[in-house]
Amino acid sequence: MAVDSLGRPLRDLRISVTDRCNFRCTYCMPKEVFGRDFAFLDRAELLSFEEIAHLAQLFVREGVTKIRLTGGEPLLRRDLERLVAMLARIRGVQDIALTTNGALLTREKAFALREAGVNRITVSLDSLDDAVFRRMNDVNFPVARVLAAIDAAAEAGLTPVKIDVVVKRSENDGDIVEMAHRFRGTGHIVRFIEYMDVGNTNGWRMEDVVPAREIAGSIGAHWPIEPVEANYFGEVAERWRYLDGAGEIGIISSVTQPFCGSCTRARLSADGKLYLCLFAGTGHDLRGLLRGGADDETIAAAIRGRWHSRDDRYSEIRAEATPIEKVEMSHIGG
Ligand code: SF4
């Protein structure tokens, strides 16, 4: 297993299969920037499913056991289940997860993904208040259709469904308790995410961040909760359980309680670049090696070499970090 310069093993690979999305969430892909004229990747620039599976196999050789499919919105890539089936056939892959906004997650699609090999699914839903949600996704998409997608995932056996909520001050921070209440006792896990300065376009300000302890406090004031041990080294969300047995929630505190020390995540962009951090500036071109005819040992050595020299810990040094042109989250997945 490849280990980086801070002793962190390479274990998780997040694969962005497209840089396009059918939402324009203001904290990720603001419409003003990602409009009609935005230069999204051309089809020829995208890795094919065969190329993704080939690279994934080489990452598995270097230690990866968990794969998460992201975007943009991954379900915009047609027949994604075909890619899932390819990844599920790779010896050493123990877990395949998908992050989606739910807009294209029908009952049929959920069953097809499950059948192909998806084990876990995360659906983003920033508010139950239709007006707030439509404002945040900025394409007027209704809450009801995302709730239906969550039900479809549950019917397909992709449980517990994780529901991701990016919490932004004066936007949806008033909905935290209602969101917790809606999924208490359902077995699903709501994960509240501190608003992050991802990319360069969301106009991030510290004062718009609702700290993890405040989120925990507002929920704990209604239903007593206690922290729970992580399920595994490198788990992103801090776990909290309801004392009355109604399940658990998660809080992702990249801004106020960074967790870089246990970050085991590599990211592969849809055009085949390896990124070592969500807040990285540049990626390492693996597609060029692949399409240039490099053999597996050469590509694996490139992955290993990049990981070995990895010292990224942006969230821990955010305040004093030298400002750089960061990659957009929609280009590498969250
Ligand atoms: S900031 Fe970078 S190194 Fe830190 S947890 Fe996030 S992705 Fe990992």
Tab-separated table of C-alpha atoms and ligand atoms in Angstrom:
chain	number	residue	atom	x	y	z
A	1	MET	CA	0.000	0.000	0.000
A	2	ALA	CA	1.403	3.381	-1.023
A	3	VAL	CA	1.945	5.744	1.927
A	4	ASP	CA	2.412	9.504	1.603
A	5	SER	CA	4.999	11.757	3.245
A	6	LEU	CA	2.697	12.214	6.278
A	7	GLY	CA	2.206	8.473	6.717
A	8	ARG	CA	-1.266	8.369	5.200
A	9	PRO	CA	-2.061	5.242	3.156
A	10	LEU	CA	-3.677	5.480	-0.286
A	11	ARG	CA	-6.994	3.733	0.217
A	12	ASP	CA	-9.843	5.750	-1.301
A	13	LEU	CA	-10.233	6.810	-4.916
A	14	ARG	CA	-12.851	9.369	-5.897
A	15	ILE	CA	-13.544	9.213	-9.608
A	16	SER	CA	-15.242	12.149	-11.316
A	17	VAL	CA	-16.902	10.756	-14.431
A	18	THR	CA	-18.073	14.150	-15.756
A	19	ASP	CA	-17.518	17.847	-15.015
A	20	ARG	CA	-21.102	18.636	-16.011
A	21	CYS	CA	-24.096	18.925	-13.726
A	22	ASN	CA	-27.812	19.538	-14.062
A	23	PHE	CA	-27.819	21.683	-10.913
A	24	ARG	CA	-26.049	25.005	-10.284
A	25	CYS	CA	-25.549	24.847	-6.534
A	26	THR	CA	-24.347	28.277	-5.505
A	27	TYR	CA	-21.563	26.884	-3.252
A	28	CYS	CA	-20.134	24.668	-5.982
A	29	MET	CA	-21.125	25.660	-9.526
A	30	PRO	CA	-22.518	29.213	-9.517
A	31	LYS	CA	-24.567	29.888	-12.649
A	32	GLU	CA	-22.767	33.166	-13.326
A	33	VAL	CA	-19.546	31.199	-13.956
A	34	PHE	CA	-20.829	27.828	-15.168
A	35	GLY	CA	-23.201	29.313	-17.738
A	36	ARG	CA	-23.985	28.485	-21.390
A	37	ASP	CA	-20.521	29.590	-22.559
A	38	PHE	CA	-18.542	27.644	-19.955
A	39	ALA	CA	-15.970	25.380	-21.588
A	40	PHE	CA	-16.896	21.986	-20.203
A	41	LEU	CA	-14.801	18.972	-21.240
A	42	ASP	CA	-15.491	17.615	-24.709
A	43	ARG	CA	-16.491	13.973	-25.078
A	44	ALA	CA	-13.056	13.106	-26.490
A	45	GLU	CA	-11.370	14.598	-23.428
A	46	LEU	CA	-13.372	12.391	-21.070
A	47	LEU	CA	-11.885	9.090	-19.999
A	48	SER	CA	-13.879	6.215	-21.452
A	49	PHE	CA	-15.282	3.621	-19.047
A	50	GLU	CA	-12.555	1.232	-20.189
A	51	GLU	CA	-9.856	3.824	-19.426
A	52	ILE	CA	-11.365	4.572	-16.000
A	53	ALA	CA	-11.477	0.850	-15.141
A	54	HIS	CA	-7.881	0.399	-16.350
A	55	LEU	CA	-6.609	3.260	-14.175
A	56	ALA	CA	-8.715	2.105	-11.228
A	57	GLN	CA	-7.064	-1.302	-11.445
A	58	LEU	CA	-3.660	0.351	-11.166
A	59	PHE	CA	-4.795	2.408	-8.165
A	60	VAL	CA	-5.995	-0.819	-6.540
A	61	ARG	CA	-2.518	-2.234	-7.110
A	62	GLU	CA	-1.216	0.708	-5.053
A	63	GLY	CA	-3.625	0.113	-2.165
A	64	VAL	CA	-7.045	1.497	-3.092
A	65	THR	CA	-9.945	-0.624	-1.813
A	66	LYS	CA	-12.795	1.914	-1.829
A	67	ILE	CA	-14.064	3.740	-4.904
A	68	ARG	CA	-16.556	6.610	-4.966
A	69	LEU	CA	-18.127	7.787	-8.232
A	70	THR	CA	-18.803	11.510	-8.410
A	71	GLY	CA	-18.971	14.375	-10.909
A	72	GLY	CA	-20.354	17.045	-11.538
A	73	GLU	CA	-23.424	14.830	-11.518
A	74	PRO	CA	-22.287	11.241	-12.288
A	75	LEU	CA	-25.701	10.043	-13.479
A	76	LEU	CA	-25.370	12.403	-16.444
A	77	ARG	CA	-22.941	9.778	-17.845
A	78	ARG	CA	-25.148	7.317	-19.681
A	79	ASP	CA	-25.095	3.639	-18.677
A	80	LEU	CA	-23.021	4.365	-15.577
A	81	GLU	CA	-23.929	0.888	-14.327
A	82	ARG	CA	-21.708	-0.506	-17.086
A	83	LEU	CA	-18.729	1.237	-15.485
A	84	VAL	CA	-19.820	0.066	-12.031
A	85	ALA	CA	-19.837	-3.547	-13.246
A	86	MET	CA	-16.296	-3.135	-14.624
A	87	LEU	CA	-15.065	-1.690	-11.318
A	88	ALA	CA	-16.831	-4.408	-9.306
A	89	ARG	CA	-14.863	-7.049	-11.255
A	90	ILE	CA	-11.507	-5.591	-10.129
A	91	ARG	CA	-9.955	-7.888	-7.483
A	92	GLY	CA	-9.296	-5.838	-4.352
A	93	VAL	CA	-12.202	-3.409	-4.724
A	94	GLN	CA	-14.187	-3.828	-1.502
A	95	ASP	CA	-16.609	-0.949	-1.743
A	96	ILE	CA	-18.206	1.113	-4.513
A	97	ALA	CA	-20.145	4.228	-3.535
A	98	LEU	CA	-21.915	6.932	-5.525
A	99	THR	CA	-22.646	10.590	-4.758
A	100	THR	CA	-25.602	12.094	-6.638
A	101	ASN	CA	-28.033	15.012	-6.482
A	102	GLY	CA	-30.815	12.479	-7.068
A	103	ALA	CA	-32.358	14.259	-10.060
A	104	LEU	CA	-31.820	11.224	-12.331
A	105	LEU	CA	-32.053	8.538	-9.661
A	106	THR	CA	-35.197	6.642	-10.615
A	107	ARG	CA	-36.234	3.339	-9.078
A	108	GLU	CA	-34.985	1.493	-12.178
A	109	LYS	CA	-31.625	3.275	-12.074
A	110	ALA	CA	-31.204	2.569	-8.341
A	111	PHE	CA	-31.833	-1.157	-8.861
A	112	ALA	CA	-29.530	-1.237	-11.903
A	113	LEU	CA	-26.711	0.435	-9.952
A	114	ARG	CA	-27.198	-1.926	-7.033
A	115	GLU	CA	-27.252	-4.910	-9.376
A	116	ALA	CA	-24.019	-3.726	-11.024
A	117	GLY	CA	-22.195	-3.402	-7.711
A	118	VAL	CA	-22.852	-0.096	-5.965
A	119	ASN	CA	-22.876	-0.716	-2.192
A	120	ARG	CA	-23.542	2.764	-0.844
A	121	ILE	CA	-25.192	5.925	-2.050
A	122	THR	CA	-25.076	9.539	-0.903
A	123	VAL	CA	-27.801	11.926	-2.029
A	124	SER	CA	-27.363	15.703	-1.630
A	125	LEU	CA	-30.344	17.611	-0.214
A	126	ASP	CA	-29.597	21.004	1.305
A	127	SER	CA	-33.047	21.818	2.680
A	128	LEU	CA	-36.599	20.477	3.036
A	129	ASP	CA	-37.914	23.979	2.458
A	130	ASP	CA	-38.726	24.054	-1.251
A	131	ALA	CA	-37.979	27.759	-1.688
A	132	VAL	CA	-34.607	27.463	0.072
A	133	PHE	CA	-33.650	24.307	-1.838
A	134	ARG	CA	-34.619	25.746	-5.220
A	135	ARG	CA	-32.578	28.856	-4.405
A	136	MET	CA	-29.524	26.795	-3.420
A	137	ASN	CA	-29.575	24.433	-6.411
A	138	ASP	CA	-30.442	27.426	-8.595
A	139	VAL	CA	-32.297	25.345	-11.192
A	140	ASN	CA	-35.642	25.402	-9.418
A	141	PHE	CA	-35.524	21.653	-8.652
A	142	PRO	CA	-38.130	20.525	-6.083
A	143	VAL	CA	-37.433	18.779	-2.777
A	144	ALA	CA	-40.108	16.158	-3.451
A	145	ARG	CA	-38.185	14.654	-6.362
A	146	VAL	CA	-35.016	14.244	-4.278
A	147	LEU	CA	-37.029	12.623	-1.464
A	148	ALA	CA	-38.410	10.220	-4.085
A	149	ALA	CA	-34.827	9.441	-5.159
A	150	ILE	CA	-33.886	8.670	-1.547
A	151	ASP	CA	-36.859	6.289	-1.326
A	152	ALA	CA	-35.808	4.660	-4.611
A	153	ALA	CA	-32.295	4.081	-3.255
A	154	ALA	CA	-33.736	2.567	-0.070
A	155	GLU	CA	-36.061	0.292	-2.050
A	156	ALA	CA	-33.045	-0.914	-4.020
A	157	GLY	CA	-31.349	-1.841	-0.743
A	158	LEU	CA	-28.714	0.900	-0.850
A	159	THR	CA	-29.193	1.530	2.866
A	160	PRO	CA	-28.456	3.410	4.988
A	161	VAL	CA	-28.736	6.224	2.483
A	162	LYS	CA	-26.500	9.136	3.410
A	163	ILE	CA	-28.020	12.573	2.907
A	164	ASP	CA	-25.518	15.402	2.529
A	165	VAL	CA	-26.473	18.943	3.591
A	166	VAL	CA	-24.064	21.827	2.962
A	167	VAL	CA	-24.904	24.311	5.725
A	168	LYS	CA	-24.487	28.004	4.886
A	169	ARG	CA	-25.193	30.834	7.342
A	170	SER	CA	-28.356	32.803	6.530
A	171	GLU	CA	-29.169	30.389	3.726
A	172	ASN	CA	-30.299	27.037	5.190
A	173	ASP	CA	-28.885	27.064	8.743
A	174	GLY	CA	-32.480	27.486	9.976
A	175	ASP	CA	-33.362	24.080	8.513
A	176	ILE	CA	-30.848	21.932	10.423
A	177	VAL	CA	-33.305	20.725	13.073
A	178	GLU	CA	-36.079	20.042	10.562
A	179	MET	CA	-33.693	18.013	8.406
A	180	ALA	CA	-32.549	15.999	11.427
A	181	HIS	CA	-36.157	15.460	12.478
A	182	ARG	CA	-37.221	14.268	9.018
A	183	PHE	CA	-34.708	11.389	8.961
A	184	ARG	CA	-34.634	10.432	12.649
A	185	GLY	CA	-35.681	6.797	13.060
A	186	THR	CA	-35.461	6.080	9.307
A	187	GLY	CA	-32.058	4.423	9.422
A	188	HIS	CA	-30.735	6.996	6.953
A	189	ILE	CA	-27.816	9.190	8.012
A	190	VAL	CA	-27.927	12.952	7.502
A	191	ARG	CA	-24.445	14.460	7.195
A	192	PHE	CA	-24.150	18.193	7.790
A	193	ILE	CA	-21.185	19.726	5.933
A	194	GLU	CA	-19.447	22.952	6.873
A	195	TYR	CA	-19.488	25.319	3.882
A	196	MET	CA	-16.021	25.190	2.270
A	197	ASP	CA	-13.819	27.434	0.146
A	198	VAL	CA	-13.658	24.874	-2.646
A	199	GLY	CA	-12.531	26.119	-6.068
A	200	ASN	CA	-12.395	29.833	-6.834
A	201	THR	CA	-15.953	30.812	-7.730
A	202	ASN	CA	-18.338	30.447	-4.745
A	203	GLY	CA	-17.435	33.725	-2.981
A	204	TRP	CA	-16.642	31.873	0.237
A	205	ARG	CA	-16.420	33.862	3.493
A	206	MET	CA	-15.638	32.505	6.965
A	207	GLU	CA	-18.672	34.291	8.416
A	208	ASP	CA	-20.927	32.147	6.219
A	209	VAL	CA	-19.606	28.983	7.884
A	210	VAL	CA	-21.769	27.377	10.592
A	211	PRO	CA	-19.247	25.540	12.795
A	212	ALA	CA	-19.708	21.831	13.522
A	213	ARG	CA	-20.119	22.429	17.249
A	214	GLU	CA	-22.995	24.852	16.556
A	215	ILE	CA	-24.679	22.287	14.299
A	216	ALA	CA	-24.287	19.590	16.979
A	217	GLY	CA	-25.520	22.053	19.606
A	218	SER	CA	-28.705	22.942	17.742
A	219	ILE	CA	-29.608	19.285	17.247
A	220	GLY	CA	-28.547	18.251	20.764
A	221	ALA	CA	-30.835	20.926	22.181
A	222	HIS	CA	-33.794	18.955	20.754
A	223	TRP	CA	-32.523	15.371	21.041
A	224	PRO	CA	-29.539	14.501	23.210
A	225	ILE	CA	-26.675	13.132	21.106
A	226	GLU	CA	-23.218	11.722	21.862
A	227	PRO	CA	-20.113	11.268	19.703
A	228	VAL	CA	-19.405	7.769	18.363
A	229	GLU	CA	-16.112	6.142	17.319
A	230	ALA	CA	-15.271	6.355	13.623
A	231	ASN	CA	-16.128	3.248	11.617
A	232	TYR	CA	-12.635	3.249	10.091
A	233	PHE	CA	-9.434	5.312	9.835
A	234	GLY	CA	-10.043	8.227	7.530
A	235	GLU	CA	-13.832	8.342	7.838
A	236	VAL	CA	-14.749	11.877	6.735
A	237	ALA	CA	-17.792	12.566	8.885
A	238	GLU	CA	-17.699	12.793	12.645
A	239	ARG	CA	-20.423	10.431	13.946
A	240	TRP	CA	-23.022	11.421	16.544
A	241	ARG	CA	-25.755	9.093	17.847
A	242	TYR	CA	-29.142	9.959	19.340
A	243	LEU	CA	-29.326	8.758	22.937
A	244	ASP	CA	-32.945	7.745	22.388
A	245	GLY	CA	-31.871	5.215	19.743
A	246	ALA	CA	-33.281	7.092	16.740
A	247	GLY	CA	-30.077	6.578	14.757
A	248	GLU	CA	-27.137	8.805	13.983
A	249	ILE	CA	-26.019	11.889	12.120
A	250	GLY	CA	-22.668	12.937	10.700
A	251	ILE	CA	-20.885	16.281	10.667
A	252	ILE	CA	-18.101	17.105	8.186
A	253	SER	CA	-16.015	19.851	9.722
A	254	SER	CA	-13.259	20.588	7.190
A	255	VAL	CA	-13.071	24.267	8.206
A	256	THR	CA	-13.260	24.313	12.020
A	257	GLN	CA	-11.977	20.785	12.875
A	258	PRO	CA	-9.798	19.687	9.905
A	259	PHE	CA	-9.144	15.955	9.458
A	260	CYS	CA	-6.229	16.011	7.008
A	261	GLY	CA	-4.202	13.776	9.340
A	262	SER	CA	-6.278	10.781	8.340
A	263	CYS	CA	-6.988	11.715	4.702
A	264	THR	CA	-6.518	8.640	2.511
A	265	ARG	CA	-8.298	10.069	-0.573
A	266	ALA	CA	-6.971	10.465	-4.092
A	267	ARG	CA	-9.083	12.025	-6.841
A	268	LEU	CA	-9.224	11.235	-10.537
A	269	SER	CA	-10.776	13.911	-12.738
A	270	ALA	CA	-12.978	13.097	-15.721
A	271	ASP	CA	-10.092	14.038	-18.039
A	272	GLY	CA	-7.709	11.674	-16.269
A	273	LYS	CA	-5.695	13.838	-13.884
A	274	LEU	CA	-4.680	12.674	-10.403
A	275	TYR	CA	-5.374	15.251	-7.665
A	276	LEU	CA	-4.027	14.721	-4.166
A	277	CYS	CA	-6.370	17.114	-2.329
A	278	LEU	CA	-9.821	18.673	-2.750
A	279	PHE	CA	-8.113	22.064	-2.604
A	280	ALA	CA	-5.252	21.241	-4.965
A	281	GLY	CA	-4.181	23.560	-7.766
A	282	THR	CA	-2.837	21.115	-10.306
A	283	GLY	CA	-3.284	17.456	-11.176
A	284	HIS	CA	-0.947	14.859	-12.633
A	285	ASP	CA	-1.883	13.737	-16.157
A	286	LEU	CA	-2.469	9.973	-16.248
A	287	ARG	CA	-4.613	10.055	-19.398
A	288	GLY	CA	-1.617	11.236	-21.421
A	289	LEU	CA	0.403	8.274	-20.161
A	290	LEU	CA	-2.429	5.868	-20.910
A	291	ARG	CA	-3.221	7.192	-24.388
A	292	GLY	CA	0.509	7.579	-25.070
A	293	GLY	CA	0.972	3.832	-24.716
A	294	ALA	CA	2.776	3.775	-21.368
A	295	ASP	CA	2.789	0.304	-19.791
A	296	ASP	CA	1.064	-0.496	-16.510
A	297	GLU	CA	4.271	-0.403	-14.477
A	298	THR	CA	5.046	3.113	-15.701
A	299	ILE	CA	1.561	4.387	-14.856
A	300	ALA	CA	1.517	2.595	-11.474
A	301	ALA	CA	4.929	4.093	-10.702
A	302	ALA	CA	3.568	7.546	-11.539
A	303	ILE	CA	0.636	7.040	-9.129
A	304	ARG	CA	2.927	5.667	-6.425
A	305	GLY	CA	5.466	8.453	-6.899
A	306	ARG	CA	2.855	11.195	-6.667
A	307	TRP	CA	1.320	9.708	-3.574
A	308	HIS	CA	4.675	9.152	-1.869
A	309	SER	CA	5.519	12.856	-2.231
A	310	ARG	CA	2.064	13.968	-1.118
A	311	ASP	CA	2.103	16.416	1.824
A	312	ASP	CA	-1.263	18.107	1.244
A	313	ARG	CA	-3.150	19.290	4.331
A	314	TYR	CA	-4.862	22.401	3.087
A	315	SER	CA	-7.611	22.482	5.716
A	316	GLU	CA	-5.038	22.475	8.504
A	317	ILE	CA	-3.158	25.434	7.015
A	318	ARG	CA	-6.086	27.231	5.381
A	319	ALA	CA	-5.480	30.509	7.208
A	320	GLU	CA	-1.822	30.791	6.271
A	321	ALA	CA	-1.983	28.950	2.928
A	322	THR	CA	-0.611	30.823	-0.107
A	323	PRO	CA	-3.620	31.663	-2.287
A	324	ILE	CA	-3.610	29.533	-5.432
A	325	GLU	CA	-5.944	28.913	-8.370
A	326	LYS	CA	-7.682	25.815	-6.929
A	327	VAL	CA	-9.307	23.139	-9.036
A	328	GLU	CA	-13.105	23.439	-9.063
A	329	MET	CA	-14.924	20.850	-6.914
A	330	SER	CA	-17.237	20.086	-9.850
A	331	HIS	CA	-14.121	18.996	-11.776
A	332	ILE	CA	-12.934	16.429	-9.220
A	333	GLY	CA	-15.945	15.627	-7.082
A	334	GLY	CA	-16.416	16.486	-3.371
B	1	SF4	S1	-8.015	19.373	2.758
B	1	SF4	FE1	-7.024	17.940	1.367
B	1	SF4	S2	-5.674	16.726	2.654
B	1	SF4	FE2	-7.135	17.750	4.007
B	1	SF4	S3	-8.792	16.294	4.279
B	1	SF4	FE3	-9.365	17.606	2.571
B	1	SF4	S4	-8.659	16.536	0.736
B	1	SF4	FE4	-7.609	15.632	2.502
